[in-house]
């Protein structure tokens, strides 16, 4: 268990120390409480919460107000890891001014220590402005889910020479703009390794192989709380969804059978000194 909150300089220092950065998402107070006593370095309130907690088809409908409410809930349960708020679709694309204002909401209203936003070269000016306002920014390149329609689906990026070159350039632009770390999502492992060697800021991979400076997963995926298609890069470390369903079925059975609540789950009081039940006043 950590004893001091993780800071941005500490994350930057991991590049030189070689100690891998661990990051996970969280979307509410209960999951934050679960992660807080662990040694996880970064907790991201990712816009993936739109899918795992709000039931949207993708991350595009998630609003700033939803992200702020969820980040605030996580903040209340999290005291050790670096808390990063994910800027939702259209909260940073319209103008640099709006982006800075929305990034500021994560810090001021939700208690985040940093923000993350998607995009490489085209987002560099925005990243520089947010960093200029004193807010640490984590970049996110490769398979950026907010661009799902542009990509035509959730496809691995950087498979051609030109795409790979663009993603390498994206990484350099974000480093130059002042990002303190880069999420590399859905790119070939070799390309992630080249970028990791090329930039001085830490890279945090998801579906980007083992050569990054750290790894991030969506907590619901890791715990086995998601149904349906599981991408190749996800490792389900537990099957809590199945376990939870089993527990609920067991509860239903016991209530139907009358074996729950048992005596130990019920309150008893001694009634010896109560008046005898007689007449109309027995209640
Ligand atoms: O929204 C999210 O959870 C993310 C991570 C997968 C990096 O962006």
mmCIF file of C-alpha atoms and ligand atoms in Angstrom:
data_model
loop_
_atom_site.group_PDB
_atom_site.id
_atom_site.type_symbol
_atom_site.label_atom_id
_atom_site.label_comp_id
_atom_site.label_asym_id
_atom_site.label_seq_id
_atom_site.Cartn_x
_atom_site.Cartn_y
_atom_site.Cartn_z
ATOM 1 C CA UNK A 1 0.000 0.000 0.000
ATOM 2 C CA UNK A 2 1.215 3.495 -0.863
ATOM 3 C CA UNK A 3 1.469 6.111 1.844
ATOM 4 C CA UNK A 4 1.700 9.289 -0.253
ATOM 5 C CA UNK A 5 -0.359 10.438 -3.243
ATOM 6 C CA UNK A 6 1.308 9.700 -6.586
ATOM 7 C CA UNK A 7 2.386 12.865 -8.403
ATOM 8 C CA UNK A 8 3.014 13.792 -12.023
ATOM 9 C CA UNK A 9 6.797 14.195 -11.432
ATOM 10 C CA UNK A 10 6.825 10.694 -9.932
ATOM 11 C CA UNK A 11 5.177 9.297 -13.065
ATOM 12 C CA UNK A 12 7.682 11.170 -15.249
ATOM 13 C CA UNK A 13 10.515 9.723 -13.164
ATOM 14 C CA UNK A 14 9.418 6.178 -13.921
ATOM 15 C CA UNK A 15 10.841 6.465 -17.431
ATOM 16 C CA UNK A 16 14.371 6.616 -16.040
ATOM 17 C CA UNK A 17 13.818 4.220 -13.142
ATOM 18 C CA UNK A 18 12.339 1.556 -15.388
ATOM 19 C CA UNK A 19 9.672 0.613 -12.822
ATOM 20 C CA UNK A 20 6.504 -0.089 -14.808
ATOM 21 C CA UNK A 21 3.536 2.238 -14.365
ATOM 22 C CA UNK A 22 0.236 0.564 -13.540
ATOM 23 C CA UNK A 23 -3.004 2.306 -14.424
ATOM 24 C CA UNK A 24 -6.665 1.325 -14.269
ATOM 25 C CA UNK A 25 -9.975 2.999 -14.867
ATOM 26 C CA UNK A 26 -12.601 3.599 -12.200
ATOM 27 C CA UNK A 27 -16.017 5.156 -12.549
ATOM 28 C CA UNK A 28 -17.487 5.469 -9.072
ATOM 29 C CA UNK A 29 -16.863 5.609 -5.332
ATOM 30 C CA UNK A 30 -17.161 1.827 -4.801
ATOM 31 C CA UNK A 31 -14.493 1.006 -7.407
ATOM 32 C CA UNK A 32 -12.282 3.847 -6.137
ATOM 33 C CA UNK A 33 -12.467 2.369 -2.605
ATOM 34 C CA UNK A 34 -11.533 -1.001 -4.057
ATOM 35 C CA UNK A 35 -8.443 0.404 -5.811
ATOM 36 C CA UNK A 36 -7.303 2.829 -3.125
ATOM 37 C CA UNK A 37 -5.461 0.352 -0.869
ATOM 38 C CA UNK A 38 -3.671 -1.224 -3.874
ATOM 39 C CA UNK A 39 -0.384 -0.044 -5.368
ATOM 40 C CA UNK A 40 -1.955 1.113 -8.648
ATOM 41 C CA UNK A 41 -0.211 4.330 -9.771
ATOM 42 C CA UNK A 42 -2.839 6.041 -11.926
ATOM 43 C CA UNK A 43 -6.617 5.900 -11.855
ATOM 44 C CA UNK A 44 -8.285 7.205 -14.981
ATOM 45 C CA UNK A 45 -11.931 8.143 -14.970
ATOM 46 C CA UNK A 46 -12.159 7.148 -18.610
ATOM 47 C CA UNK A 47 -14.994 8.022 -20.941
ATOM 48 C CA UNK A 48 -15.284 4.235 -21.399
ATOM 49 C CA UNK A 49 -17.585 4.607 -18.393
ATOM 50 C CA UNK A 50 -20.168 5.581 -20.998
ATOM 51 C CA UNK A 51 -20.165 1.951 -22.109
ATOM 52 C CA UNK A 52 -19.438 0.053 -18.882
ATOM 53 C CA UNK A 53 -21.440 2.177 -16.427
ATOM 54 C CA UNK A 54 -23.983 4.135 -18.469
ATOM 55 C CA UNK A 55 -24.875 1.580 -21.144
ATOM 56 C CA UNK A 56 -24.082 3.706 -24.200
ATOM 57 C CA UNK A 57 -23.043 1.979 -27.414
ATOM 58 C CA UNK A 58 -19.766 3.908 -27.588
ATOM 59 C CA UNK A 59 -18.030 6.795 -25.801
ATOM 60 C CA UNK A 60 -19.440 9.552 -28.023
ATOM 61 C CA UNK A 61 -22.595 10.450 -26.035
ATOM 62 C CA UNK A 62 -20.685 11.030 -22.773
ATOM 63 C CA UNK A 63 -20.987 14.632 -21.563
ATOM 64 C CA UNK A 64 -18.787 16.879 -19.448
ATOM 65 C CA UNK A 65 -21.383 16.877 -16.663
ATOM 66 C CA UNK A 66 -21.403 13.067 -16.561
ATOM 67 C CA UNK A 67 -17.589 12.967 -16.466
ATOM 68 C CA UNK A 68 -17.466 15.554 -13.684
ATOM 69 C CA UNK A 69 -20.033 13.681 -11.570
ATOM 70 C CA UNK A 70 -18.181 10.361 -11.959
ATOM 71 C CA UNK A 71 -14.756 11.917 -11.355
ATOM 72 C CA UNK A 72 -16.040 13.557 -8.164
ATOM 73 C CA UNK A 73 -17.365 10.199 -6.955
ATOM 74 C CA UNK A 74 -14.010 8.532 -7.634
ATOM 75 C CA UNK A 75 -12.171 11.400 -5.908
ATOM 76 C CA UNK A 76 -14.174 10.781 -2.724
ATOM 77 C CA UNK A 77 -12.893 7.202 -2.549
ATOM 78 C CA UNK A 78 -9.355 7.642 -3.867
ATOM 79 C CA UNK A 79 -6.432 9.117 -1.928
ATOM 80 C CA UNK A 80 -3.248 7.470 -3.240
ATOM 81 C CA UNK A 81 -3.178 7.066 -7.019
ATOM 82 C CA UNK A 82 -2.867 9.962 -9.476
ATOM 83 C CA UNK A 83 -6.424 10.818 -10.542
ATOM 84 C CA UNK A 84 -6.822 11.632 -14.240
ATOM 85 C CA UNK A 85 -10.101 12.826 -15.800
ATOM 86 C CA UNK A 86 -10.839 11.911 -19.395
ATOM 87 C CA UNK A 87 -12.081 14.775 -21.577
ATOM 88 C CA UNK A 88 -15.204 13.579 -23.417
ATOM 89 C CA UNK A 89 -15.998 13.997 -27.099
ATOM 90 C CA UNK A 90 -16.597 17.643 -28.089
ATOM 91 C CA UNK A 91 -15.282 19.047 -24.805
ATOM 92 C CA UNK A 92 -11.919 20.028 -26.345
ATOM 93 C CA UNK A 93 -12.357 19.984 -30.129
ATOM 94 C CA UNK A 94 -14.391 23.154 -30.715
ATOM 95 C CA UNK A 95 -11.923 25.748 -29.479
ATOM 96 C CA UNK A 96 -8.756 25.933 -27.413
ATOM 97 C CA UNK A 97 -10.512 28.281 -24.953
ATOM 98 C CA UNK A 98 -13.340 25.827 -24.353
ATOM 99 C CA UNK A 99 -10.823 23.011 -23.945
ATOM 100 C CA UNK A 100 -8.896 24.919 -21.260
ATOM 101 C CA UNK A 101 -12.136 25.783 -19.473
ATOM 102 C CA UNK A 102 -13.343 22.177 -19.514
ATOM 103 C CA UNK A 103 -9.949 20.853 -18.401
ATOM 104 C CA UNK A 104 -10.153 23.335 -15.525
ATOM 105 C CA UNK A 105 -13.532 21.877 -14.467
ATOM 106 C CA UNK A 106 -11.910 18.483 -13.904
ATOM 107 C CA UNK A 107 -9.399 20.069 -11.534
ATOM 108 C CA UNK A 108 -11.646 22.635 -9.834
ATOM 109 C CA UNK A 109 -14.979 20.808 -9.593
ATOM 110 C CA UNK A 110 -13.926 17.159 -9.557
ATOM 111 C CA UNK A 111 -10.537 17.143 -7.802
ATOM 112 C CA UNK A 112 -8.605 15.477 -10.638
ATOM 113 C CA UNK A 113 -4.850 16.054 -10.788
ATOM 114 C CA UNK A 114 -4.611 15.808 -14.583
ATOM 115 C CA UNK A 115 -6.683 15.325 -17.721
ATOM 116 C CA UNK A 116 -6.407 13.050 -20.730
ATOM 117 C CA UNK A 117 -7.504 13.809 -24.262
ATOM 118 C CA UNK A 118 -7.377 11.968 -27.568
ATOM 119 C CA UNK A 119 -5.487 13.012 -30.682
ATOM 120 C CA UNK A 120 -1.927 13.586 -31.819
ATOM 121 C CA UNK A 121 -0.618 16.382 -34.010
ATOM 122 C CA UNK A 122 -4.089 17.954 -34.391
ATOM 123 C CA UNK A 123 -4.535 18.132 -30.601
ATOM 124 C CA UNK A 124 -1.040 19.496 -29.870
ATOM 125 C CA UNK A 125 -2.053 23.185 -29.728
ATOM 126 C CA UNK A 126 -4.870 22.334 -27.302
ATOM 127 C CA UNK A 127 -2.555 20.225 -25.139
ATOM 128 C CA UNK A 128 -0.028 23.091 -25.005
ATOM 129 C CA UNK A 129 -2.735 25.564 -23.936
ATOM 130 C CA UNK A 130 -4.043 23.286 -21.155
ATOM 131 C CA UNK A 131 -0.491 22.606 -19.934
ATOM 132 C CA UNK A 132 0.075 26.375 -20.134
ATOM 133 C CA UNK A 133 -2.808 26.810 -17.708
ATOM 134 C CA UNK A 134 -0.948 24.596 -15.227
ATOM 135 C CA UNK A 135 -2.961 21.433 -15.848
ATOM 136 C CA UNK A 136 -1.007 18.233 -16.567
ATOM 137 C CA UNK A 137 -2.157 16.442 -19.730
ATOM 138 C CA UNK A 138 -1.915 12.803 -20.703
ATOM 139 C CA UNK A 139 -2.040 12.283 -24.475
ATOM 140 C CA UNK A 140 -3.820 9.383 -26.173
ATOM 141 C CA UNK A 141 -2.903 8.215 -29.669
ATOM 142 C CA UNK A 142 -3.288 5.203 -31.957
ATOM 143 C CA UNK A 143 -6.784 3.719 -31.727
ATOM 144 C CA UNK A 144 -8.601 6.702 -30.237
ATOM 145 C CA UNK A 145 -12.191 5.508 -29.588
ATOM 146 C CA UNK A 146 -13.762 8.968 -30.048
ATOM 147 C CA UNK A 147 -12.721 8.687 -33.723
ATOM 148 C CA UNK A 148 -14.482 5.339 -34.180
ATOM 149 C CA UNK A 149 -16.512 6.583 -37.163
ATOM 150 C CA UNK A 150 -13.440 8.030 -38.854
ATOM 151 C CA UNK A 151 -11.644 4.667 -38.434
ATOM 152 C CA UNK A 152 -14.715 2.687 -39.538
ATOM 153 C CA UNK A 153 -14.639 0.615 -36.331
ATOM 154 C CA UNK A 154 -12.252 -0.256 -33.524
ATOM 155 C CA UNK A 155 -9.332 -1.250 -35.735
ATOM 156 C CA UNK A 156 -5.665 -1.603 -34.862
ATOM 157 C CA UNK A 157 -3.869 1.535 -36.069
ATOM 158 C CA UNK A 158 -0.331 1.990 -37.424
ATOM 159 C CA UNK A 159 -0.286 -1.122 -39.577
ATOM 160 C CA UNK A 160 1.016 0.625 -42.699
ATOM 161 C CA UNK A 161 4.316 2.482 -43.057
ATOM 162 C CA UNK A 162 2.573 5.860 -43.408
ATOM 163 C CA UNK A 163 0.177 5.317 -40.494
ATOM 164 C CA UNK A 164 3.015 4.176 -38.254
ATOM 165 C CA UNK A 165 5.045 7.249 -39.236
ATOM 166 C CA UNK A 166 2.074 9.524 -38.417
ATOM 167 C CA UNK A 167 1.621 7.926 -34.977
ATOM 168 C CA UNK A 168 5.355 8.336 -34.240
ATOM 169 C CA UNK A 169 5.028 11.993 -35.231
ATOM 170 C CA UNK A 170 1.887 12.345 -33.099
ATOM 171 C CA UNK A 171 3.889 11.153 -30.088
ATOM 172 C CA UNK A 172 6.624 13.728 -30.740
ATOM 173 C CA UNK A 173 4.091 16.550 -31.171
ATOM 174 C CA UNK A 174 2.415 15.713 -27.868
ATOM 175 C CA UNK A 175 5.745 15.459 -26.065
ATOM 176 C CA UNK A 176 6.710 18.865 -27.455
ATOM 177 C CA UNK A 177 3.318 20.283 -26.407
ATOM 178 C CA UNK A 178 4.104 19.308 -22.811
ATOM 179 C CA UNK A 179 2.112 16.102 -22.247
ATOM 180 C CA UNK A 180 3.475 14.214 -19.216
ATOM 181 C CA UNK A 181 2.550 10.745 -20.512
ATOM 182 C CA UNK A 182 1.063 9.071 -23.575
ATOM 183 C CA UNK A 183 -1.572 6.386 -23.785
ATOM 184 C CA UNK A 184 -0.799 4.188 -26.790
ATOM 185 C CA UNK A 185 -3.900 2.248 -27.738
ATOM 186 C CA UNK A 186 -4.405 -0.483 -30.312
ATOM 187 C CA UNK A 187 -1.103 -0.320 -32.175
ATOM 188 C CA UNK A 188 1.455 -3.030 -33.044
ATOM 189 C CA UNK A 189 3.850 -3.881 -30.231
ATOM 190 C CA UNK A 190 6.965 -2.992 -32.264
ATOM 191 C CA UNK A 191 5.625 0.475 -33.062
ATOM 192 C CA UNK A 192 4.804 1.037 -29.375
ATOM 193 C CA UNK A 193 8.366 -0.029 -28.533
ATOM 194 C CA UNK A 194 9.820 2.434 -31.059
ATOM 195 C CA UNK A 195 7.717 5.301 -29.674
ATOM 196 C CA UNK A 196 8.641 4.367 -26.107
ATOM 197 C CA UNK A 197 12.326 4.524 -27.048
ATOM 198 C CA UNK A 198 11.837 7.755 -28.991
ATOM 199 C CA UNK A 199 10.078 9.980 -26.426
ATOM 200 C CA UNK A 200 11.271 11.089 -22.998
ATOM 201 C CA UNK A 201 7.817 10.876 -21.417
ATOM 202 C CA UNK A 202 6.351 7.560 -20.264
ATOM 203 C CA UNK A 203 4.099 5.557 -22.555
ATOM 204 C CA UNK A 204 1.164 3.632 -21.131
ATOM 205 C CA UNK A 205 -0.137 0.899 -23.374
ATOM 206 C CA UNK A 206 -3.517 -0.702 -23.917
ATOM 207 C CA UNK A 207 -3.431 -3.196 -26.733
ATOM 208 C CA UNK A 208 0.064 -1.938 -27.522
ATOM 209 C CA UNK A 209 2.220 -4.815 -26.290
ATOM 210 C CA UNK A 210 4.765 -5.187 -23.508
ATOM 211 C CA UNK A 211 7.370 -2.589 -24.520
ATOM 212 C CA UNK A 212 5.547 0.449 -23.084
ATOM 213 C CA UNK A 213 6.586 2.095 -19.811
ATOM 214 C CA UNK A 214 3.282 1.055 -18.255
ATOM 215 C CA UNK A 215 -0.083 -0.531 -18.900
ATOM 216 C CA UNK A 216 -3.708 0.477 -18.472
ATOM 217 C CA UNK A 217 -6.883 -1.621 -18.581
ATOM 218 C CA UNK A 218 -10.554 -0.853 -18.089
ATOM 219 C CA UNK A 219 -11.281 -2.164 -14.578
ATOM 220 C CA UNK A 220 -14.599 -3.748 -15.613
ATOM 221 C CA UNK A 221 -12.719 -5.811 -18.241
ATOM 222 C CA UNK A 222 -9.998 -6.908 -15.815
ATOM 223 C CA UNK A 223 -12.595 -7.991 -13.241
ATOM 224 C CA UNK A 224 -14.770 -9.838 -15.751
ATOM 225 C CA UNK A 225 -17.719 -7.500 -15.343
ATOM 226 C CA UNK A 226 -18.248 -6.939 -19.064
ATOM 227 C CA UNK A 227 -20.320 -9.178 -21.339
ATOM 228 C CA UNK A 228 -19.960 -9.870 -25.032
ATOM 229 C CA UNK A 229 -16.865 -9.432 -27.155
ATOM 230 C CA UNK A 230 -13.564 -9.284 -25.292
ATOM 231 C CA UNK A 231 -10.715 -7.721 -27.307
ATOM 232 C CA UNK A 232 -7.491 -9.756 -27.661
ATOM 233 C CA UNK A 233 -5.531 -7.323 -25.476
ATOM 234 C CA UNK A 234 -7.810 -7.734 -22.436
ATOM 235 C CA UNK A 235 -6.827 -10.184 -19.741
ATOM 236 C CA UNK A 236 -9.727 -11.023 -17.424
ATOM 237 C CA UNK A 237 -8.050 -11.532 -14.046
ATOM 238 C CA UNK A 238 -11.350 -12.547 -12.427
ATOM 239 C CA UNK A 239 -14.916 -13.428 -13.419
ATOM 240 C CA UNK A 240 -16.754 -11.265 -10.922
ATOM 241 C CA UNK A 241 -19.786 -10.871 -13.187
ATOM 242 C CA UNK A 242 -20.457 -14.632 -13.137
ATOM 243 C CA UNK A 243 -19.765 -14.748 -9.403
ATOM 244 C CA UNK A 244 -22.167 -11.865 -8.736
ATOM 245 C CA UNK A 245 -24.924 -13.466 -10.816
ATOM 246 C CA UNK A 246 -24.442 -16.754 -8.940
ATOM 247 C CA UNK A 247 -24.753 -14.905 -5.617
ATOM 248 C CA UNK A 248 -27.984 -13.215 -6.740
ATOM 249 C CA UNK A 249 -29.478 -16.563 -7.902
ATOM 250 C CA UNK A 250 -28.555 -18.071 -4.526
ATOM 251 C CA UNK A 251 -30.295 -15.183 -2.712
ATOM 252 C CA UNK A 252 -33.456 -15.634 -4.798
ATOM 253 C CA UNK A 253 -33.488 -19.383 -4.053
ATOM 254 C CA UNK A 254 -33.078 -18.842 -0.308
ATOM 255 C CA UNK A 255 -35.778 -16.172 -0.082
ATOM 256 C CA UNK A 256 -38.164 -18.430 -2.014
ATOM 257 C CA UNK A 257 -37.281 -21.380 0.244
ATOM 258 C CA UNK A 258 -37.678 -19.302 3.406
ATOM 259 C CA UNK A 259 -34.088 -20.000 4.536
ATOM 260 C CA UNK A 260 -33.126 -16.318 4.319
ATOM 261 C CA UNK A 261 -33.301 -14.364 6.533
ATOM 262 C CA UNK A 262 -32.219 -16.905 9.143
ATOM 263 C CA UNK A 263 -32.317 -16.260 12.891
ATOM 264 C CA UNK A 264 -28.807 -14.676 12.791
ATOM 265 C CA UNK A 265 -29.993 -12.093 10.254
ATOM 266 C CA UNK A 266 -33.067 -11.150 12.302
ATOM 267 C CA UNK A 267 -33.449 -8.853 15.316
ATOM 268 C CA UNK A 268 -34.805 -10.424 18.497
ATOM 269 C CA UNK A 269 -35.966 -8.706 21.692
ATOM 270 C CA UNK A 270 -36.862 -10.322 24.973
ATOM 271 C CA UNK A 271 -40.610 -9.920 25.481
ATOM 272 C CA UNK A 272 -40.999 -11.369 28.988
ATOM 273 C CA UNK A 273 -41.821 -7.983 30.562
ATOM 274 C CA UNK A 274 -44.329 -7.013 27.890
ATOM 275 C CA UNK A 275 -48.006 -6.876 28.901
ATOM 276 C CA UNK A 276 -49.921 -10.023 27.961
ATOM 277 C CA UNK A 277 -51.762 -9.802 24.639
ATOM 278 C CA UNK A 278 -55.313 -9.223 25.779
ATOM 279 C CA UNK A 279 -58.288 -7.395 24.404
ATOM 280 C CA UNK A 280 -58.199 -4.557 21.923
ATOM 281 C CA UNK A 281 -54.898 -2.992 22.985
ATOM 282 C CA UNK A 282 -52.612 -5.814 21.972
ATOM 283 C CA UNK A 283 -51.679 -3.917 18.711
HETATM 284 O O1 LIG B 1 -11.781 5.698 -21.609
HETATM 285 C C1 LIG B 1 -10.909 4.900 -21.258
HETATM 286 O O2 LIG B 1 -11.119 4.014 -20.425
HETATM 287 C C2 LIG B 1 -9.587 5.046 -21.862
HETATM 288 C C3 LIG B 1 -8.568 3.998 -21.568
HETATM 289 C C4 LIG B 1 -8.930 2.717 -22.158
HETATM 290 C C5 LIG B 1 -7.215 4.428 -21.969
HETATM 291 O O3 LIG B 1 -9.377 5.958 -22.576
#
